[in-house]
Coordinates of C-alpha atoms in Angstrom, one line a residue:
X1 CA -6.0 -0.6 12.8
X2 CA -8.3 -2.8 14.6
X3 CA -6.7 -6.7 14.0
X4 CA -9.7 -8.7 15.5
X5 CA -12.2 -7.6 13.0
X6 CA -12.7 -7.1 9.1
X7 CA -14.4 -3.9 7.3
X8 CA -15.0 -7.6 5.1
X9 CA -16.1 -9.7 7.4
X10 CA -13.5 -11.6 8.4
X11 CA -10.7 -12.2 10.5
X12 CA -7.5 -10.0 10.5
X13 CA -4.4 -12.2 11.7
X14 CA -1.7 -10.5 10.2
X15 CA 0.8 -10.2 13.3
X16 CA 3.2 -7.0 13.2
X17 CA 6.3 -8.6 15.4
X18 CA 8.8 -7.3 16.0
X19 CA 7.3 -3.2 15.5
X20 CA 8.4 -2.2 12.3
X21 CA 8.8 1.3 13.3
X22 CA 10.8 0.4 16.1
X23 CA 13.8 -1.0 13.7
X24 CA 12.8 1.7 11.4
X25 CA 13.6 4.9 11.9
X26 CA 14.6 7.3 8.8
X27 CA 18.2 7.7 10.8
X28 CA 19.0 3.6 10.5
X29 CA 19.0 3.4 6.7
X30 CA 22.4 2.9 5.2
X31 CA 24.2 3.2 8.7
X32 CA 25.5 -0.3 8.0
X33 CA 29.4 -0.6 10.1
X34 CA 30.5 -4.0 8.9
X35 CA 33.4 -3.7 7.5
X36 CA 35.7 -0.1 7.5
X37 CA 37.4 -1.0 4.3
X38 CA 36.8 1.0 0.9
X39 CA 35.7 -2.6 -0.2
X40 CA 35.5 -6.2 1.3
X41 CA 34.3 -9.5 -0.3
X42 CA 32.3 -7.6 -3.3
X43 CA 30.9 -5.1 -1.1
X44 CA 31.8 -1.3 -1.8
X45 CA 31.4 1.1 1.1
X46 CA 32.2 5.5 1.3
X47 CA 32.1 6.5 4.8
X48 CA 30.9 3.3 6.4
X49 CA 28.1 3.3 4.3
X50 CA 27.3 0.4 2.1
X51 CA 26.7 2.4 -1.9
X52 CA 27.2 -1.1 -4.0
X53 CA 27.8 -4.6 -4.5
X54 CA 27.7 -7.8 -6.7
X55 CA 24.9 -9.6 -6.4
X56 CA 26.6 -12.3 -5.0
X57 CA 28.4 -10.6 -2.6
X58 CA 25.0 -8.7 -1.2
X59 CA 23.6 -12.4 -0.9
X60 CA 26.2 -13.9 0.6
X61 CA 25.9 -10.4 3.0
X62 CA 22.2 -11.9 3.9
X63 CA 22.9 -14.9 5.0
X64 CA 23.7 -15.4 8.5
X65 CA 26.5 -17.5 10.1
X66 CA 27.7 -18.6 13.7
X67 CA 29.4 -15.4 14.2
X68 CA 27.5 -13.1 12.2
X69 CA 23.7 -11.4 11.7
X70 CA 22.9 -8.8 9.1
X71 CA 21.6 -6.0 10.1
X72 CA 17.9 -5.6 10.1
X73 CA 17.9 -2.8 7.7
X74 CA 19.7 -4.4 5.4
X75 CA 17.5 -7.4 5.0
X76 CA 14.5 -5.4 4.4
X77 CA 16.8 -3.5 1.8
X78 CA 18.2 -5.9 0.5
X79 CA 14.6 -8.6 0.2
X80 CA 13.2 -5.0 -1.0
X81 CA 15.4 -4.6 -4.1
X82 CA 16.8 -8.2 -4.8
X83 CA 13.8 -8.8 -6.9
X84 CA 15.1 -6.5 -9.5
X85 CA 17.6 -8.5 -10.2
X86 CA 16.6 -12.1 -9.4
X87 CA 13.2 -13.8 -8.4
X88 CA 12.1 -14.8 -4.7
X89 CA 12.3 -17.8 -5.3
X90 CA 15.9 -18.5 -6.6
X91 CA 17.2 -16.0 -4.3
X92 CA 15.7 -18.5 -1.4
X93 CA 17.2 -21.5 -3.4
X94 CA 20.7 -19.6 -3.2
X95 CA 20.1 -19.1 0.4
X96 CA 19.3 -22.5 1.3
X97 CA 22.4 -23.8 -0.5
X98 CA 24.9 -21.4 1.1
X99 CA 23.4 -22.0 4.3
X100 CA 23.2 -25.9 4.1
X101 CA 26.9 -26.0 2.0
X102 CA 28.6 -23.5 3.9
X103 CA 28.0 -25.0 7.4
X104 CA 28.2 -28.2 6.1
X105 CA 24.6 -29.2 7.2
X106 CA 24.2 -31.7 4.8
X107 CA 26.8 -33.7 6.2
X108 CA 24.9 -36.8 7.7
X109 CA 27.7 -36.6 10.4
X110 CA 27.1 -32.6 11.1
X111 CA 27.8 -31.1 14.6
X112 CA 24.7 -30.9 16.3
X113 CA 26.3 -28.2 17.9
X114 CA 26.8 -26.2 14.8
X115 CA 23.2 -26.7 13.7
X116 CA 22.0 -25.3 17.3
X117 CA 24.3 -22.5 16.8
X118 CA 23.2 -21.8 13.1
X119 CA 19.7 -22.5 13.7
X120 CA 18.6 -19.1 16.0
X121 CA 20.1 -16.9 13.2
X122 CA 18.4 -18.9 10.3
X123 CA 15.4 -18.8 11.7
X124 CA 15.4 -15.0 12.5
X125 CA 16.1 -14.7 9.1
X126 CA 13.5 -16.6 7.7
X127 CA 11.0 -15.5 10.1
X128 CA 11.7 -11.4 9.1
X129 CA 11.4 -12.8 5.4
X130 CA 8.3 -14.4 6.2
X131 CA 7.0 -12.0 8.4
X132 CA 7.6 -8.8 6.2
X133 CA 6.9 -10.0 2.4
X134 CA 4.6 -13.0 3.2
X135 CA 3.4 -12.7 -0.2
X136 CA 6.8 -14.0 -1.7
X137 CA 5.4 -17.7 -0.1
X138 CA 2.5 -18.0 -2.6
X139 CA 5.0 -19.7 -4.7
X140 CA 4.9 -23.0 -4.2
X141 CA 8.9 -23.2 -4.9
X142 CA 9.2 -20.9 -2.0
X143 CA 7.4 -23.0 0.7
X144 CA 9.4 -26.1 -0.9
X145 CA 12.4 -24.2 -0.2
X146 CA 11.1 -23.5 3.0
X147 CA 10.4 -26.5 4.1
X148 CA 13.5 -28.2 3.1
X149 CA 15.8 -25.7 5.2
X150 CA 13.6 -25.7 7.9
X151 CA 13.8 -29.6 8.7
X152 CA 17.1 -29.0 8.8
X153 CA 17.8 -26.4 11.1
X154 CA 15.1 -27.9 13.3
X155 CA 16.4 -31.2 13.7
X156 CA 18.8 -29.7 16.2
X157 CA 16.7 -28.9 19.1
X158 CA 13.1 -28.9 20.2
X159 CA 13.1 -25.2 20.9
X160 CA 13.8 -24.5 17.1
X161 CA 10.8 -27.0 15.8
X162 CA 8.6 -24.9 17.7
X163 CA 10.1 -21.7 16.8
X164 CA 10.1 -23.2 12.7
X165 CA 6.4 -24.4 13.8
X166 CA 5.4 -21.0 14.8
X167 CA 6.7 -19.3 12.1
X168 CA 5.0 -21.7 9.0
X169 CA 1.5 -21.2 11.1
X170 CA 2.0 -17.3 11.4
X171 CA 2.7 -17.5 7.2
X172 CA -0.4 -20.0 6.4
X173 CA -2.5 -17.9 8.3
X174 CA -1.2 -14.3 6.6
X175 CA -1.3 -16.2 3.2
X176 CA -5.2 -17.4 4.3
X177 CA -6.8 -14.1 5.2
X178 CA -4.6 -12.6 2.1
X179 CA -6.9 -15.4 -0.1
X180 CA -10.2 -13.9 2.2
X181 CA -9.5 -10.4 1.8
X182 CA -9.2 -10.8 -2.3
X183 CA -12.7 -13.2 -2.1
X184 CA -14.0 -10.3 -0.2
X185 CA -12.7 -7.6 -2.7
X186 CA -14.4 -9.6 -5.8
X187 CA -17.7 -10.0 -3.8
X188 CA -17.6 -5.7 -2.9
X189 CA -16.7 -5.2 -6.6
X190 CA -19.3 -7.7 -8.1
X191 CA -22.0 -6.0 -5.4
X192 CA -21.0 -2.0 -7.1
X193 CA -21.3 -3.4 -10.4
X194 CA -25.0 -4.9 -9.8
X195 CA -26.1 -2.6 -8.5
X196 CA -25.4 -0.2 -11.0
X197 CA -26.8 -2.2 -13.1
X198 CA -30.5 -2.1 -11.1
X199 CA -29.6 1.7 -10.7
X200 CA -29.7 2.0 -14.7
X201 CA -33.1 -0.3 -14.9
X202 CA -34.9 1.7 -12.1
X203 CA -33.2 5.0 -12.2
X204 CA -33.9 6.7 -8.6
X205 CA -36.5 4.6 -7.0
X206 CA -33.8 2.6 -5.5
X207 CA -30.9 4.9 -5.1
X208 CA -30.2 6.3 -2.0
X209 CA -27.8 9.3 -1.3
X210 CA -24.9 9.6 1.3
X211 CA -27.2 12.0 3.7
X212 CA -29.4 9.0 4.8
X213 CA -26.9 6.9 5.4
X214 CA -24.7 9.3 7.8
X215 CA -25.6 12.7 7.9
X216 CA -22.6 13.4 10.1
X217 CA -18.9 14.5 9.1
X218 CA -17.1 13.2 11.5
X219 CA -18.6 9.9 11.4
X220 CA -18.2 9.3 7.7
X221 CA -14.3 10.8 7.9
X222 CA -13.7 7.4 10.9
X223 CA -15.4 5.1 8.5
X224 CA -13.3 6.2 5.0
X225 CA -10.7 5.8 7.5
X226 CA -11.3 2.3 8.6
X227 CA -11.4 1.3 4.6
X228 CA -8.2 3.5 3.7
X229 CA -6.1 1.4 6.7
X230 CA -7.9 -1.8 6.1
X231 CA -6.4 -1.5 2.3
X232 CA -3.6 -0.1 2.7
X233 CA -2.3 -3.1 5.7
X234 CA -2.6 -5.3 2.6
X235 CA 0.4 -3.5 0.0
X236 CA 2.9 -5.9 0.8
X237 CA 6.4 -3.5 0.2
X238 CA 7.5 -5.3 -2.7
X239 CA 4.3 -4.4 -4.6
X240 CA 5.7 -1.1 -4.9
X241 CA 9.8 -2.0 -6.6
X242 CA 7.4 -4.7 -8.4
X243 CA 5.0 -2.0 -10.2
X244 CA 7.9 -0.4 -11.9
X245 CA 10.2 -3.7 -12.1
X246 CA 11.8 -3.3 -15.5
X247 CA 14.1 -6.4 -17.1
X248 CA 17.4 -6.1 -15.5
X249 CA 19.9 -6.3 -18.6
X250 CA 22.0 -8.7 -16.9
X251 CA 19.3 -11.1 -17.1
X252 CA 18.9 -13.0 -20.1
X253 CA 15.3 -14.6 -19.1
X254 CA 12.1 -13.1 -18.8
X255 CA 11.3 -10.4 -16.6
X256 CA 11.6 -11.5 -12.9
X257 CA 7.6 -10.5 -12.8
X258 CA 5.8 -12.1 -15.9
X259 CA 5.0 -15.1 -14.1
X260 CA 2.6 -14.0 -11.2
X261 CA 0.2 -10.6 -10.4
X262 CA 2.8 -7.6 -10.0
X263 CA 1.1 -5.5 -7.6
X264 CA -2.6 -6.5 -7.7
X265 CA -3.3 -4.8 -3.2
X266 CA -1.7 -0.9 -4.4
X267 CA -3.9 -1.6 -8.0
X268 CA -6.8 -2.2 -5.9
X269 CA -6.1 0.6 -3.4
X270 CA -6.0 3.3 -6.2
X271 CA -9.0 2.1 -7.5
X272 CA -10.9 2.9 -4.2
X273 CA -9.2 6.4 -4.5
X274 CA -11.2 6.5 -8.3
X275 CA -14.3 4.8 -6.3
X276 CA -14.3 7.8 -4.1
X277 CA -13.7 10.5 -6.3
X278 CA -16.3 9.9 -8.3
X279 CA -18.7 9.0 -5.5
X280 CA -18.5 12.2 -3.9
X281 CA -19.3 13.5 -7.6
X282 CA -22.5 11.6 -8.0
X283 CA -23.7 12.2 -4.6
X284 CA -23.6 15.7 -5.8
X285 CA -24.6 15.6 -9.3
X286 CA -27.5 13.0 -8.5
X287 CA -29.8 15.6 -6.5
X288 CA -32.6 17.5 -8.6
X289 CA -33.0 20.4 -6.5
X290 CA -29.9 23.2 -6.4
X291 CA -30.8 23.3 -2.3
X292 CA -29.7 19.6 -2.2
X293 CA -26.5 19.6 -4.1
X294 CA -25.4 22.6 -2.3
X295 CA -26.1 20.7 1.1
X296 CA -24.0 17.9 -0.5
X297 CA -21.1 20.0 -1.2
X298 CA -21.0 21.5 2.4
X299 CA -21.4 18.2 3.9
X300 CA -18.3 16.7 1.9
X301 CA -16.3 19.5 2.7
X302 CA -16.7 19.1 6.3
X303 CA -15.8 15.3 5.7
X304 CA -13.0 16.0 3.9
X305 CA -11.9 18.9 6.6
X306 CA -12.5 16.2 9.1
X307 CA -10.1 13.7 7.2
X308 CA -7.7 16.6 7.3
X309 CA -7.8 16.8 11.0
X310 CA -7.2 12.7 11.5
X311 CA -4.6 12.5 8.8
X312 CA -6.3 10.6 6.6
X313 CA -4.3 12.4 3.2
X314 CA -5.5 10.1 0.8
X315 CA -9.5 10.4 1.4
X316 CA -9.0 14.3 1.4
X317 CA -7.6 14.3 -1.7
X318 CA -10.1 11.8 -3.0
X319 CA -13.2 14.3 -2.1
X320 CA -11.2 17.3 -3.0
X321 CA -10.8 15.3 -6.6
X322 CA -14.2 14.6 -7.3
X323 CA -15.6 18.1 -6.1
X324 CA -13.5 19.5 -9.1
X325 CA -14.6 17.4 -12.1
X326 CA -15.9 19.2 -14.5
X327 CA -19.4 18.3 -13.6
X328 CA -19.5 19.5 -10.5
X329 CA -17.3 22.5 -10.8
X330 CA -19.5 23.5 -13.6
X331 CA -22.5 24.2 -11.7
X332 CA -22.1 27.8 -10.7
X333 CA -25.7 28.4 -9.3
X334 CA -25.2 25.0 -6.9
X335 CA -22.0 26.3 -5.7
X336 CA -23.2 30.0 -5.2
X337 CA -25.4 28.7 -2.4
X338 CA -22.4 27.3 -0.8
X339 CA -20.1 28.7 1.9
X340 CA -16.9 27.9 0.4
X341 CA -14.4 29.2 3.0
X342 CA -13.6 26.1 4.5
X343 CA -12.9 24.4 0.9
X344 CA -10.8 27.0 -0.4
X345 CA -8.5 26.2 2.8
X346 CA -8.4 22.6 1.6
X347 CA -7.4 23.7 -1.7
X348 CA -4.7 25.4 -0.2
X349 CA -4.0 22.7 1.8
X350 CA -3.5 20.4 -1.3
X351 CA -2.0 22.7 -3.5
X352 CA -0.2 20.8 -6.2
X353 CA 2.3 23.8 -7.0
X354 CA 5.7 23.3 -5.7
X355 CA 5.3 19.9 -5.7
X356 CA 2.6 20.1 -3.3
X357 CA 4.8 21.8 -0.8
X358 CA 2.0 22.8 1.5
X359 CA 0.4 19.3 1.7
X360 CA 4.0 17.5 1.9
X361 CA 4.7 20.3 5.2
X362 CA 1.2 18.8 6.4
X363 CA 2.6 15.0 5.7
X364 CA 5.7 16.0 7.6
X365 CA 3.7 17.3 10.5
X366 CA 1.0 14.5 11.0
X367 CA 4.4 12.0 11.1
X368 CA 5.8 13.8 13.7
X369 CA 2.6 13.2 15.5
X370 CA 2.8 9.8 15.0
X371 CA 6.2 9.6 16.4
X372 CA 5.2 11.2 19.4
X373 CA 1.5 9.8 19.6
X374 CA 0.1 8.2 23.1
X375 CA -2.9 7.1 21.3
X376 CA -3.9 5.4 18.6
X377 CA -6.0 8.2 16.8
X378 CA -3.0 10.4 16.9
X379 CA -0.7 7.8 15.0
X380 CA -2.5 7.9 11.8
X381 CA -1.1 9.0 8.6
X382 CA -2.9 7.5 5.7
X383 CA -0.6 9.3 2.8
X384 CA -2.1 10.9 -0.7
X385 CA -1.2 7.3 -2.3
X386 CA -0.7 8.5 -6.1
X387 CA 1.9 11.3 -4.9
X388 CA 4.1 8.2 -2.9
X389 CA 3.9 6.3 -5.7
X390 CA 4.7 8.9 -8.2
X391 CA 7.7 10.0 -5.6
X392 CA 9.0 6.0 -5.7
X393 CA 8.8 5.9 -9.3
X394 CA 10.5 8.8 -9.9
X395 CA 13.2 7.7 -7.4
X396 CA 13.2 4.9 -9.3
X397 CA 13.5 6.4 -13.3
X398 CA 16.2 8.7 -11.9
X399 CA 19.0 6.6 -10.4
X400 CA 20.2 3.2 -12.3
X401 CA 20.1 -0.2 -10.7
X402 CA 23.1 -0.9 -11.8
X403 CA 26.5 0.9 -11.8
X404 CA 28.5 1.1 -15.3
X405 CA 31.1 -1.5 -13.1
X406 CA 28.1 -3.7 -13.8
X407 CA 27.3 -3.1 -9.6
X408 CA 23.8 -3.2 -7.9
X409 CA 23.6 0.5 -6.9
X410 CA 22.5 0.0 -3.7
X411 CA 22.7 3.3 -2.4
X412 CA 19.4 3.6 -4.8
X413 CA 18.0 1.0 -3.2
X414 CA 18.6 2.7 0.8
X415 CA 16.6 5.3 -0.5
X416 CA 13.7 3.2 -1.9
X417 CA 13.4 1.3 1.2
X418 CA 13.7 4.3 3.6
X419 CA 10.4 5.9 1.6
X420 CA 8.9 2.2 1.7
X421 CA 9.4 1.8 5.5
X422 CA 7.8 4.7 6.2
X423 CA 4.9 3.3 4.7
X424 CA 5.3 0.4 6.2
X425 CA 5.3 1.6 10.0
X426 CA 2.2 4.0 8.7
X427 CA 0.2 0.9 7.7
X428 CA 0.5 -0.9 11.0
X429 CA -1.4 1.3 12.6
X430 CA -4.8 0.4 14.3
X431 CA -7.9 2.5 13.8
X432 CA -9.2 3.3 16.9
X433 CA -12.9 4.5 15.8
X434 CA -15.9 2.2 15.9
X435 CA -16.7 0.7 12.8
X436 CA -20.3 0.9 11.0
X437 CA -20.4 -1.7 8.7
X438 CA -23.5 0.2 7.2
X439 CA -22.0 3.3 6.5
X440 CA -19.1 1.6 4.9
X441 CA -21.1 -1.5 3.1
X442 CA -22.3 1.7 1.2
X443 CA -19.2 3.3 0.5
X444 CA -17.9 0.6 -0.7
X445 CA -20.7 -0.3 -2.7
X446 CA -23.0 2.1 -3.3
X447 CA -23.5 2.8 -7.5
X448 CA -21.7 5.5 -9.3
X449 CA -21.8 7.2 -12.3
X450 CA -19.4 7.0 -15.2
X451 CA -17.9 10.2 -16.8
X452 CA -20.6 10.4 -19.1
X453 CA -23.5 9.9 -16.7
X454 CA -22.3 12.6 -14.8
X455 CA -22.2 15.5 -17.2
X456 CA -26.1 14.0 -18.2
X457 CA -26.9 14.9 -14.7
X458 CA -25.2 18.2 -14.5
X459 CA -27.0 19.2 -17.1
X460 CA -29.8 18.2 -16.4
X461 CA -29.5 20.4 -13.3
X462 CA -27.8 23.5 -14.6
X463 CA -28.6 23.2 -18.4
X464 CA -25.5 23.6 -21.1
X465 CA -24.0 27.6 -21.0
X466 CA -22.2 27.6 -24.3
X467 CA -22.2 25.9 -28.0
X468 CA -19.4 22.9 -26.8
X469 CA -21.5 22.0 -23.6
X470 CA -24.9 22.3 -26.1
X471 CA -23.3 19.7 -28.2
X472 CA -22.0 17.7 -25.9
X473 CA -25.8 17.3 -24.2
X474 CA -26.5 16.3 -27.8
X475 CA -24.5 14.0 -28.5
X476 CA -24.9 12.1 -24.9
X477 CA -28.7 12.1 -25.3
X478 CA -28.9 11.4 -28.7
X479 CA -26.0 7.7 -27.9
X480 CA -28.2 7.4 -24.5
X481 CA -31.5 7.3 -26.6
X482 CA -29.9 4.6 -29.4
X483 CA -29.3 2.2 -26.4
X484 CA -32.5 2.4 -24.8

C-alpha cells in the first residue's frame, strides 16, 4: 500500500520493520526448540513443540534475559493470546517487574554491565510489542509502564536512549495517524449520512450514478482496492482474539475487554463491505430506464471480474452480494438484457458450497502469488473478510483456552496466530495503482438506499409480479406517504 499518502487525507506513518512476512511463514509456527523435555519450568512440549503452559510460566517464557531471546513467533503468539487471560496492561506491569527484579536493576548499585547486556534484548522486545499491537499503548498505564522500564534500560548507554528514543517516536506517531484515520472515518460517515439526507429532500436532481464518475472497470476495481488495503492496514491483530474474547473463568474480575473499544478498525472494515453491497444495489435499482440498469449490471460485473483478477476477494464478494438482493435479482426483464456469462463464472467462483471450496482454492492461489511476486500488484490478497473471521471464530468456539489441568492451550493459540499472520503479512502490502481521490470520495460517500428504499425502486421499475410483492408495495407506500 502506498505509505506517503492517505485515501483520507493524511499522512500514513505506520512503519512495517522488521517484514512481517519475512519471520512469518506458515512453516515457523509452533517450531519452538527450547527445551527437549516433556516439560520444563511450567511449559509442556510433544515433539518439540510447545502445546501448553501456566500463565506464568509462558510469561516468564517472554521475557528476555542475558543469555536468552524468545523466539519471534512466540511473542507474536503469545502478545496474540495473552489477552484472554490477562489485560495489556498488567501483563506489561508483570514484565517490567520480572525484568527490573530478576536482573536486579533496581539495585542503585546495578552492574552497568548487566544493564548494557539486558538492554538490546529488552528493547527488541518492547519495540516488536510496540511495533506489532501499537494499539495496546493507548492505555495510559501502558506508556507509564513504558516509560518507567525504558529509563532504566537506557541509563546504560547512549546507543540504547536512542534506540528507546526511536522506538516511543515510531509509537506516538502510529498512535497519532491511528487518532487521524478514526477523525477521518467520522468525517466520511457524517458526509454519507448528509447526503442522504439532501438525496431524500431533492430526490434525483442531485444524485449522481457510478457511470459518471468512472465509466471504466478497471479503474474502479484499483480504487475499491486502495480503500480495501487502506482499512484493512488499520485491524491491529488483537482486534480479531478481542472480538470473540469471552471471560476467562480463572478470572474473578471483569472481562479483560469491558474497559476500552474491543475491535472498533474490523467493525468498521465490515461496514464498508455492507457500504458496498448495497451501493452496487442502488446504482442499479436507482435508474428509470431497463437499458440503464442493465448497463449497470454489466459494468459491475466487469469490476468485480476485474477485482478477481487483482485479488481483491473481499470487493468481489461485496458486488457479487449486492447484485443478488432481492431487489436486484428480482428484476427479470433488466437482467434479460444482460450478458450474464461472465457473472455466472463469478458465482462459481464464490460458490459458498463446500465451504466455499472454489473461492478458498482461488485464496490459496493468489498467496502463492504473493509469495513469489516481483511486484507490488502481484502481492495483493485482500481476503473475503466475513469468511476469515467466521474461520477465527470458529477456531476459536471449537478448541478451549484452557486445558482441564487448568493449562493455557496454546497449541490453540499457534493456530490462531498462524491464520492472523497471514493476515498480517497480507495487510502490509502497498497498492501500486494511482489513486483518484474522486472516484473514491464517492465510493465512500456517495448516498445509498436502505432495504426498504430499494424494493420502492425496484418496483417502481419492474412493478410487483405476485400478491406478497403487491402488498409489500402497499405497505411501503402507504408508511412512505404517512411520513411525508
Amino acid at each position: 500500500m502506498d505509505r506517503n499518502k492517505s485515501d483520507f487525507g493524511f499522512e500514513d506513518n505506520m512503519p512495517q520493520t522488521p517484514p512481517f512476512s519475512s519471520v512469518f511463514s506458515t512453516s515457523s509456527y509452533n517450531k519452538n526448540l527450547y527445551q527437549p523435555e516433556e516439560s520444563y519450568s511450567g511449559l509442556y512440549y510433544h515433539e518439540d513443540s510447545l502445546v501448553s503452559g501456566s500463565l506464568e510460566a509462558l510469561i516468564q517464557h517472554l521475557v528476555p534475559n542475558m543469555d536468552y531471546y524468545p523466539d519471534r513467533t512466540y511473542i507474536f503468539t503469545f502478545l496474540l493470546s495473552s489477552r484472554v487471560f490477562i489485560r495489556p496492561h498488567e501483563l506489561m506491569s508483570k514484565v517490567c517487574h520480572l525484568c527490573v527484579d530478576h536482573q536486579r536493576l533496581a539495585d542503585p548499585q546495578a552492574d552497568k554491565m548487566r544493564i548494557r547486556k539486558l538492554a538490546p534484548q529488552m528493547v527488541q522486545l518492547l519495540s516488536e510489542w510496540t511495533e506489532t499491537f501499537p494499539y495496546d499503548f493507548r492505555d495510559e498505564r501502558m506508556m507509564r509502564s513504558l516509560k518507567e522500564l525504558t529509563q532504566r534500560l537506557a541509563t546504560g548507554d547512549e546507543l540504547y536512549r536512542k534506540a528507546v528514543q526511536q522506538m516511543t517516536q515510531a509509537l506516538i506517531r502510529k498512535l497519532t495517524t491511528l487518532s487521524q484515520y478514526e477523525e477521518a472515518l467520522a468525517k466520511i460517515n457524517a458526509t454519507a449520512t448528509d447526503r442522504l439526507t439532501v438525496l431524500k429532500t431533492k430526490p434525483q436532481s442531485i444524485q449522481r450514478d457510478v457511470l459518471t464518475i468512472c465509466n471504466d472497470p478497471f479503474t474502479l476495481a484499483q480504487q475499491l482496492t486502495h480503500i480495501e488495503l487502506e482499512r484493512l492496514s488499520y485491524i491491529g491483530p488483537e482486534e480479531f482474539v478481542q472480538a470473540f474474547a469471552q471471560k476467562d473463568p480463572l478470572d474473578n474480575n471483569k472481562s479483560c475487554f469491558s474497559d476500552h473499544k474491543k475491535a472498533s478498525n474490523l467493525e468498521a472494515y465490515v461496514a464498508w463491505f455492507n457500504r458496498l453491497s448495497y451501493l452496487v444495489a442502488t446504482e442499479i435499482c436507482m435508474p428509470v430506464k431497463k437499458k440503464q440498469r442493465a448497463r449497470v449490471i454489466e459494468f459491475f460485473i466487469d469490476v468485480a471480474r476485474e477485482c478477481f483478477n487483482i485479488g481483491n476477494f473481499n470487493s468481489l464478494m461485496a458486488i457479487i452480494s449486492g447484485m443478488n438482493m432481492s431487489p436486484v435479482s428480482r428484476l427479470k426483464k433488466t437482467w434479460a438484457k444482460v450478458k450474464t456469462a461472465k457473472f455466472d463464472i463469478l458465482e462459481h467462483q464464490m460458490d459458498p458450497s463446500s465451504n466455499f471450496y472454489n473461492y478458498r482454492t482461488a485464496l490459496r492461489g493468489a498467496t502463492q502469488r504473493s509469495i513469489t511476486a516481483h511486484s507490488s500488484r502481484e502481492k495483493i490478497v485482500i481476503p473475503f473478510f466475513s469468511l476469515l473471521i467466521k474461520d477465527i471464530y470458529f477456531l476459536n468456539e471449537g478448541c478451549a483456552n484452557r486445558l482441564p489441568n487448568g493449562q493455557v492451550n496454546f497449541e490453540k493459540f499457534w493456530q490462531m496466530a498462524k491464520q492472523v499472520g497471514e493476515f498480517m503479512t497480507w495487510r502490509e502490502v502497498e497498492c501500486p495503482f494511482e489513486r483518484d481521490r474522486k472516484i473514491i470520495q464517492y465510493l465512500l460517500t456517495a448516498p445509498i438506499f436502505s432495504e426498504d428504499a430499494l424494493y420502492l425502486a425496484s418496483y417502481e421499475s419492474e412493478g410487483p409480479e405476485n400478491n406478497m410483492e403487491k402488498d409489500r408495495w402497499k405497505s411501503m407506500r402507504s408508511a412512505l406517504l404517512s411520513r411525508v
